[in-house]
Tab-separated table of C-alpha atoms in Angstrom:
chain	number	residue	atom	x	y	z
A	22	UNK	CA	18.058	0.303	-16.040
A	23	UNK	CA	15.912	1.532	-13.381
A	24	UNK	CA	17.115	2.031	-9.182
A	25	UNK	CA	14.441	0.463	-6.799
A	26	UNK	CA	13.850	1.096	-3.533
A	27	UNK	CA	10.919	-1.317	-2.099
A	28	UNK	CA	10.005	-1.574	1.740
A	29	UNK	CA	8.973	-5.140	2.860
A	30	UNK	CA	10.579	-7.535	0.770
A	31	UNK	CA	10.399	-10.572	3.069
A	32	UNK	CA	6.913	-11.459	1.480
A	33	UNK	CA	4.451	-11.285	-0.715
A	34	UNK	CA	4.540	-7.876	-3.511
A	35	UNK	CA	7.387	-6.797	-2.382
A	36	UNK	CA	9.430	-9.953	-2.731
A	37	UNK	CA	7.719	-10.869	-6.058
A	38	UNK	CA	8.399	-7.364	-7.427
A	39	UNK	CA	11.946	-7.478	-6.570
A	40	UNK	CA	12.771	-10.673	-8.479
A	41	UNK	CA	11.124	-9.565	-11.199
A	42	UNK	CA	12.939	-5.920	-11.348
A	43	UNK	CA	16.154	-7.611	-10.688
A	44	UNK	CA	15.180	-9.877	-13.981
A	45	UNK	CA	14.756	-7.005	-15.808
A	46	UNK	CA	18.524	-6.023	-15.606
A	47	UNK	CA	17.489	-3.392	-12.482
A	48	UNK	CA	19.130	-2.255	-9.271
A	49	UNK	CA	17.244	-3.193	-6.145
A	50	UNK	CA	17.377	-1.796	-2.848
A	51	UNK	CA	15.743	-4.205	-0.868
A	52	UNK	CA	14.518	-4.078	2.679
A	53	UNK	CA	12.917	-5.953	5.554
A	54	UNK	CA	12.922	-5.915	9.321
A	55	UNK	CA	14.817	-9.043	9.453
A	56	UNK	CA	17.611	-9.395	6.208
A	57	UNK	CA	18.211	-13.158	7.030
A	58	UNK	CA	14.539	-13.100	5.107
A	59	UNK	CA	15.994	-11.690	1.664
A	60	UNK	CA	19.392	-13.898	1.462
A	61	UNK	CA	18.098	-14.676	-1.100
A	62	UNK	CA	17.651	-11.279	-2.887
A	63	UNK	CA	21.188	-10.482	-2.177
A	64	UNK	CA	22.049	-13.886	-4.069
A	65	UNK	CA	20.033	-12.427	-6.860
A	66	UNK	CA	22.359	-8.614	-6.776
A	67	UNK	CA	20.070	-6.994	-4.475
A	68	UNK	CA	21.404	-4.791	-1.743
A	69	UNK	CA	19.594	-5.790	1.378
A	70	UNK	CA	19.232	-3.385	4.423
A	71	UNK	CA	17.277	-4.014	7.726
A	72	UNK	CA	14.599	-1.325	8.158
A	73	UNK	CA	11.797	-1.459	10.689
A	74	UNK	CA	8.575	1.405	9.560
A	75	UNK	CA	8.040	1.589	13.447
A	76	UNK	CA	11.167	3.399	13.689
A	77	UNK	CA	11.027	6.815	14.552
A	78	UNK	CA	11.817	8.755	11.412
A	79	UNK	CA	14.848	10.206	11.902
A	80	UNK	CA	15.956	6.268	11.856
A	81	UNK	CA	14.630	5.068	9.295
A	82	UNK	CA	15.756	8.202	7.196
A	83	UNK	CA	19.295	7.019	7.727
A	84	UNK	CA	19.106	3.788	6.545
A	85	UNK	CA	16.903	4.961	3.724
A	86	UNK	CA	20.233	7.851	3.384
A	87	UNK	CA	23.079	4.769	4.141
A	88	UNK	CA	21.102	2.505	1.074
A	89	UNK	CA	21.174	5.044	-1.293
A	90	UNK	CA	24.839	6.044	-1.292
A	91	UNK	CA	25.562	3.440	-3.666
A	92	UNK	CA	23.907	4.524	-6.275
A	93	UNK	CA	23.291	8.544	-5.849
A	94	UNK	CA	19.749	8.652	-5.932
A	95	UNK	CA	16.115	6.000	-6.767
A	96	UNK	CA	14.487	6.276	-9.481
A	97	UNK	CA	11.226	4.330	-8.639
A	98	UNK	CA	10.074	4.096	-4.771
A	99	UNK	CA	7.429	1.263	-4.117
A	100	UNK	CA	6.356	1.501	-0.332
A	101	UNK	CA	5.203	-1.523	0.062
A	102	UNK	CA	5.667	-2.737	3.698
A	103	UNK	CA	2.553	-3.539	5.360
A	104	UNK	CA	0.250	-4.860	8.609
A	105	UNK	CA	-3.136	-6.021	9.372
A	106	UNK	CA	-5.026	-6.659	12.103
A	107	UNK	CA	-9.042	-7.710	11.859
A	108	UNK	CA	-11.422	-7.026	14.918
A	109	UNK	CA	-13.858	-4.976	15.506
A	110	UNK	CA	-12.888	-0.472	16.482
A	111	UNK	CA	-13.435	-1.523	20.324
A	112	UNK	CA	-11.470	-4.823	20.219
A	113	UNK	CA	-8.420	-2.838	18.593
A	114	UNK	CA	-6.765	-1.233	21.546
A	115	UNK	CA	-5.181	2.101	20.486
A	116	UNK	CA	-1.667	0.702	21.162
A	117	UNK	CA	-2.362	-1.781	18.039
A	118	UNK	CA	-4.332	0.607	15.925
A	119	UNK	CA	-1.732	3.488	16.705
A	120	UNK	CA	1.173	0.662	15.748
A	121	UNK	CA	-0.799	-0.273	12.639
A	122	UNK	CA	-1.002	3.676	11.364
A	123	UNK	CA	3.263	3.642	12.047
A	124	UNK	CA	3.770	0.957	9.499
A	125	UNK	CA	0.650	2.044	6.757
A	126	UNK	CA	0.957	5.410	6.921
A	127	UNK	CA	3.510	7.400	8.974
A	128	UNK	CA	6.415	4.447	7.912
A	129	UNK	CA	5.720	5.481	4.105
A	130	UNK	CA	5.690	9.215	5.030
A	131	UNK	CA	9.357	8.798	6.520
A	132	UNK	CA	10.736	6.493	3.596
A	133	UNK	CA	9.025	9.258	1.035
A	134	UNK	CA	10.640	12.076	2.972
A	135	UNK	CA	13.788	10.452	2.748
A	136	UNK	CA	13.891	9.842	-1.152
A	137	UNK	CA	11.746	12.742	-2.489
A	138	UNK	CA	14.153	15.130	-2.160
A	139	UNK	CA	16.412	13.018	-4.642
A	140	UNK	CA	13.418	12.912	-7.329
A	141	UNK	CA	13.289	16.298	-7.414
A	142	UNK	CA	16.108	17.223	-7.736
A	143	UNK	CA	16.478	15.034	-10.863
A	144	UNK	CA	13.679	15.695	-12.468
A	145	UNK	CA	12.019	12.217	-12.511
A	146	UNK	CA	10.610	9.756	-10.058
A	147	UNK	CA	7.680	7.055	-9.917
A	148	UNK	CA	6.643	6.929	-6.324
A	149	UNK	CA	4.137	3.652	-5.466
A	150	UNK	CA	2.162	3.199	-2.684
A	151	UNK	CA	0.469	-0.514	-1.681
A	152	UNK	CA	-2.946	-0.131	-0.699
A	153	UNK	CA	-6.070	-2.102	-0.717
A	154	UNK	CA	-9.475	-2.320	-2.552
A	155	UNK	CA	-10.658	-1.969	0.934
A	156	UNK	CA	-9.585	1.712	0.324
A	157	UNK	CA	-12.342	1.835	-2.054
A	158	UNK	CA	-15.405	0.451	0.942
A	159	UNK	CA	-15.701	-0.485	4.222
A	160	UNK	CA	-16.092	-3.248	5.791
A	161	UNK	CA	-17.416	-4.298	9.604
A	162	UNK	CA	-14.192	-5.498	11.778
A	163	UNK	CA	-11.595	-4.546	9.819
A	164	UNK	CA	-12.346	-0.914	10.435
A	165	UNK	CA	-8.649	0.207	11.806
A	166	UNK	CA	-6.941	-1.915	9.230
A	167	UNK	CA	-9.169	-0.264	6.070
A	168	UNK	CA	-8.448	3.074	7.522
A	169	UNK	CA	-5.105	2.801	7.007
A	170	UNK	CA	-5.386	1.960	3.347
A	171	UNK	CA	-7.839	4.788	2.597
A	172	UNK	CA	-5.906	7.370	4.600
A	173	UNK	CA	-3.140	6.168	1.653
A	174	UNK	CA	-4.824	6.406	-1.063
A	175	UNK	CA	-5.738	9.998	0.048
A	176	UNK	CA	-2.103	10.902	0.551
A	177	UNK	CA	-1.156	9.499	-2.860
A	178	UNK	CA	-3.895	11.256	-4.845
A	179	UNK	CA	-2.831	14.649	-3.420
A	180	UNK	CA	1.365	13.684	-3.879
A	181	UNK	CA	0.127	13.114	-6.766
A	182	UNK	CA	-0.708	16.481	-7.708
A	183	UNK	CA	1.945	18.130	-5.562
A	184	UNK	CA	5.042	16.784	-6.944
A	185	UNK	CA	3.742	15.964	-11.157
A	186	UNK	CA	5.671	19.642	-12.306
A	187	UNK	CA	9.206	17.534	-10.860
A	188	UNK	CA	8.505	14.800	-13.043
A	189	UNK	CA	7.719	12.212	-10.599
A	190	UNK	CA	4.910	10.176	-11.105
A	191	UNK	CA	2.647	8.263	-8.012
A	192	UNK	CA	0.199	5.880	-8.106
A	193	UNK	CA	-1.565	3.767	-5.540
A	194	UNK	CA	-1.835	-0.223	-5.658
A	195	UNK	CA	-4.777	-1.428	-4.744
A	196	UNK	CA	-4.851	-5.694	-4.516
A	197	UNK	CA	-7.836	-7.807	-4.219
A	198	UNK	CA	-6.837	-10.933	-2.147
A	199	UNK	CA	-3.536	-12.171	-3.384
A	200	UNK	CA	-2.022	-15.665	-2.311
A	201	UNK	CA	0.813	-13.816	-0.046
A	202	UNK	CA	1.381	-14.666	3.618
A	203	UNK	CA	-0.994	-11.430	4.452
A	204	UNK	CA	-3.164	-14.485	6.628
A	205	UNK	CA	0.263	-16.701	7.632
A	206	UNK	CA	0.221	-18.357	10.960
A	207	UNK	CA	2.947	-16.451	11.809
A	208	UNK	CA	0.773	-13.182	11.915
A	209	UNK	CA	-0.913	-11.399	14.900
A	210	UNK	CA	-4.244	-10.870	12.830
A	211	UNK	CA	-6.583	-10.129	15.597
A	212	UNK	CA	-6.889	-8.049	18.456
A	213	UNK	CA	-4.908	-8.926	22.263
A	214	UNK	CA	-8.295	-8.634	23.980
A	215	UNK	CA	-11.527	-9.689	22.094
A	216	UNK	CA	-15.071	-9.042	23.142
A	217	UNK	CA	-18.050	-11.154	23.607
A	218	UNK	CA	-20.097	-8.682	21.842
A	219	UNK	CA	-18.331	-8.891	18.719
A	220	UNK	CA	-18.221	-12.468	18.716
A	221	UNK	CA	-20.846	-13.130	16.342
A	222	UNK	CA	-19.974	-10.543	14.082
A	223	UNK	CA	-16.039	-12.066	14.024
A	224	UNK	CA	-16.688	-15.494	13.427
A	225	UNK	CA	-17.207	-14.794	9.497
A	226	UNK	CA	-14.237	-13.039	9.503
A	227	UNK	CA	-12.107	-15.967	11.265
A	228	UNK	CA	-13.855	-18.201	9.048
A	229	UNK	CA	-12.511	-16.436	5.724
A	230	UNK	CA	-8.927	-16.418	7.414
A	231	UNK	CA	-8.973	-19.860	8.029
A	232	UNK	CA	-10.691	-20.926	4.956
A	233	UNK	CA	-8.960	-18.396	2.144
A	234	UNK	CA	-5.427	-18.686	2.993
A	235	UNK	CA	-3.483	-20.312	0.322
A	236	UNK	CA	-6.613	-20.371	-1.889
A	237	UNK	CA	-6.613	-16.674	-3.080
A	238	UNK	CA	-7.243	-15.965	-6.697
A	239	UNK	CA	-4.997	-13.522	-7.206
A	240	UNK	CA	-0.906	-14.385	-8.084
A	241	UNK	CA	1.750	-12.618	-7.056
A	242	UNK	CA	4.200	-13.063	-9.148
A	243	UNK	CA	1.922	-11.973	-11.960
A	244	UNK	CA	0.814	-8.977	-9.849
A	245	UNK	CA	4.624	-8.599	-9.747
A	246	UNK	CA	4.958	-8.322	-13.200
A	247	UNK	CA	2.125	-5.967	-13.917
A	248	UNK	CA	3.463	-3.692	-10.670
A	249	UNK	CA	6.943	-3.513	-12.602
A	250	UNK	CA	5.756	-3.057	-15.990
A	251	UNK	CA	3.443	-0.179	-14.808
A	252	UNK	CA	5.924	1.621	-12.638
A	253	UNK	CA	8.675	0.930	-15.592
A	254	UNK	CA	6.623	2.099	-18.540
A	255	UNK	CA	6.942	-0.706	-20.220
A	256	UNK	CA	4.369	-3.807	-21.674
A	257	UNK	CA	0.466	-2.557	-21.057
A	258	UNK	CA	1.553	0.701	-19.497
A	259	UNK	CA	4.019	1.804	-22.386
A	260	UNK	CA	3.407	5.326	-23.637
A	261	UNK	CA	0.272	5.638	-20.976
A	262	UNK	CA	0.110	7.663	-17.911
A	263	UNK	CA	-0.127	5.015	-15.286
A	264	UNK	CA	-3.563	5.419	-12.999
A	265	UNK	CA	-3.684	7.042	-9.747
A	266	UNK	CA	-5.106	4.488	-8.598
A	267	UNK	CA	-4.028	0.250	-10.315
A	268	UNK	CA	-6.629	-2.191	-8.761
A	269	UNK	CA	-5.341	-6.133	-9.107
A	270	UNK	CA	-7.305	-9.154	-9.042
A	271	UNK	CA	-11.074	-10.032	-10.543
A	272	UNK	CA	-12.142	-9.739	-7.009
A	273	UNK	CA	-10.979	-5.979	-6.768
A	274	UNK	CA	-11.837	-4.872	-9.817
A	275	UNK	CA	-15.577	-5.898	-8.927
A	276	UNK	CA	-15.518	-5.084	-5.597
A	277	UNK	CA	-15.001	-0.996	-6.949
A	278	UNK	CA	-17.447	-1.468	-9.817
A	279	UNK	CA	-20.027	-1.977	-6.838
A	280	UNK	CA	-18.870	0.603	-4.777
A	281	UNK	CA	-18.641	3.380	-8.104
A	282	UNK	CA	-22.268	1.940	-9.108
A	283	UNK	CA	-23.996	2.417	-5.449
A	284	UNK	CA	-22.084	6.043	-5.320
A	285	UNK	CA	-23.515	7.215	-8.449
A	286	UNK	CA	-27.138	5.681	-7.563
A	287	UNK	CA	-26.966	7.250	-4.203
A	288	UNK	CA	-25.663	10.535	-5.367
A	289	UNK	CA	-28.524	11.384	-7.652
A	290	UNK	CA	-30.700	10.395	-5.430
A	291	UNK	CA	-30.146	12.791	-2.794
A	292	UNK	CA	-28.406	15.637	-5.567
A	293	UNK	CA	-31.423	17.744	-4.823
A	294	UNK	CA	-31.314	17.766	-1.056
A	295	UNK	CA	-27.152	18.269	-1.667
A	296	UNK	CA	-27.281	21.229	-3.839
A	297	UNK	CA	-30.226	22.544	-1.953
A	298	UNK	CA	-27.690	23.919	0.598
A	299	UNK	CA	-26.103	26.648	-1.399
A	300	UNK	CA	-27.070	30.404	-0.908
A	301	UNK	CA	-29.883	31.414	-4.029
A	302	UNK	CA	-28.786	34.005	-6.857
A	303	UNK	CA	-30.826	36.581	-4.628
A	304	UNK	CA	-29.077	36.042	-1.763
């Protein structure tokens, strides 16, 4: 029996993975900025908690602290809890860019800080991050958004490293598009202020919004499945280290084929002109 500890249970992954942890026999410490969201977790055993990643740390580190007491410690951390926002760099004001970084970034910096400490000091840990396989590319007008998710998947890969002689393992998640509430109605998905400029350049973008939402390929609940098994041990993952970096969904998985295939063209293309900066032997 594992202890869970997953940010952003209201929707989506980390509502999906919290069923099915709880239907493995596991503890769940479930959170969302609203509880009234997850009454139906608690039904299920969870204990629910309200936690906001725009809090300032020091906040959210005692609710993470307050959670915990039950049970002494976590042993598998999925920071899940996420925003968007599509528009174009100039149409995202720095208020809603700087508010999107709280919740991606810094919000899973203050939940880690809170619960690392407790890995360590027993020796074992899985620590998830959710990211995106726009970590892996870039793409026009969703530049603040996909910054977030590579800035991530940086921070994992070097946790990673950092914290792998405690015992604790960390991985990034990296979904395709999923058929979650990511492109709800309810969402503020683009900027306050648009531009005229970037008109033409948004209107595909608001087209796949409108058109893709509730049509996504990919399925949570088997994501869910796949996320627990891997951070578990268990099914695929049993006896395997799990990857620093999971992609889910047919869409992801070719959407970083490209992006490793263009990298590898372009990089021995210009390998001559790259290694031509070093000093010579005689130097």
């Amino acid at each position: 029996m594992a202890i869970w500890f997953i940010t952003g249970c209201s929707t989506g992954f980390g509502h999906e993975t919290a069923l099915a942890a709880l239907a493995r026999g596991d503890k769940v410490i479930a959170t969302a900025r609203n509880t009234d969201d997850i009454n139906d977790l608690a039904d299920k055993g969870a204990l629910v908690i309200a936690l906001d990643l725009s809090w300032p740390e020091e906040k959210i580190q005692e609710a993470v602290n307050v959670a915990m007491e039950p049970f002494g410690s976590v042993d598998i951390l999925f920071n899940n809890a996420g925003v968007n926002m599509v528009g174009s760099l100039e149409e995202v004001s720095s208020k809603e860019a700087r508010a999107m970084f709280d919740v991606n970034f810094w919000g899973h910096i203050s939940v880690t800080h809170a619960i690392l400490p407790h890995m360590r000091a027993q020796k074992h840990g899985t620590i998830a991050f959710n990211g995106s396989m726009l970590g892996w590319t870039g793409m026009g007008c969703v530049s603040t958004y996909t910054a977030t998710k590579w800035a991530i998947a940086g921070l994992a890969h070097c946790l990673k490293e950092e914290v792998k002689g405690f015992g604790i393992t960390v991985t990034v998640i990296e979904p395709g598009f999923f058929r979650t509430q990511a492109f709800g109605a309810a969402k503020q998905l683009f900027p306050a202020q648009g531009m005229e400029g970037y008109k033409v350049a948004m209107e595909p973008l608001r087209t796949l919004v409108g058109t893709v939402h509730g049509r996504q390929a990919g399925d949570p609940v088997k994501a869910a499945r796949v996320i627990v098994e891997a951070l578990t041990g268990e099914g695929a993952f049993e006896g395997k280290e799990v990857p620093a970096r999971l992609v889910l969904g047919a869409d992801a998985v070719g959407m970083v084929e490209g992006v490793l295939n263009g990298q590898k063209r372009s990089l021995e293309e210009w390998k001559s002109v790259s290694v031509s900066t070093d000093f010579t032997v005689a130097e």
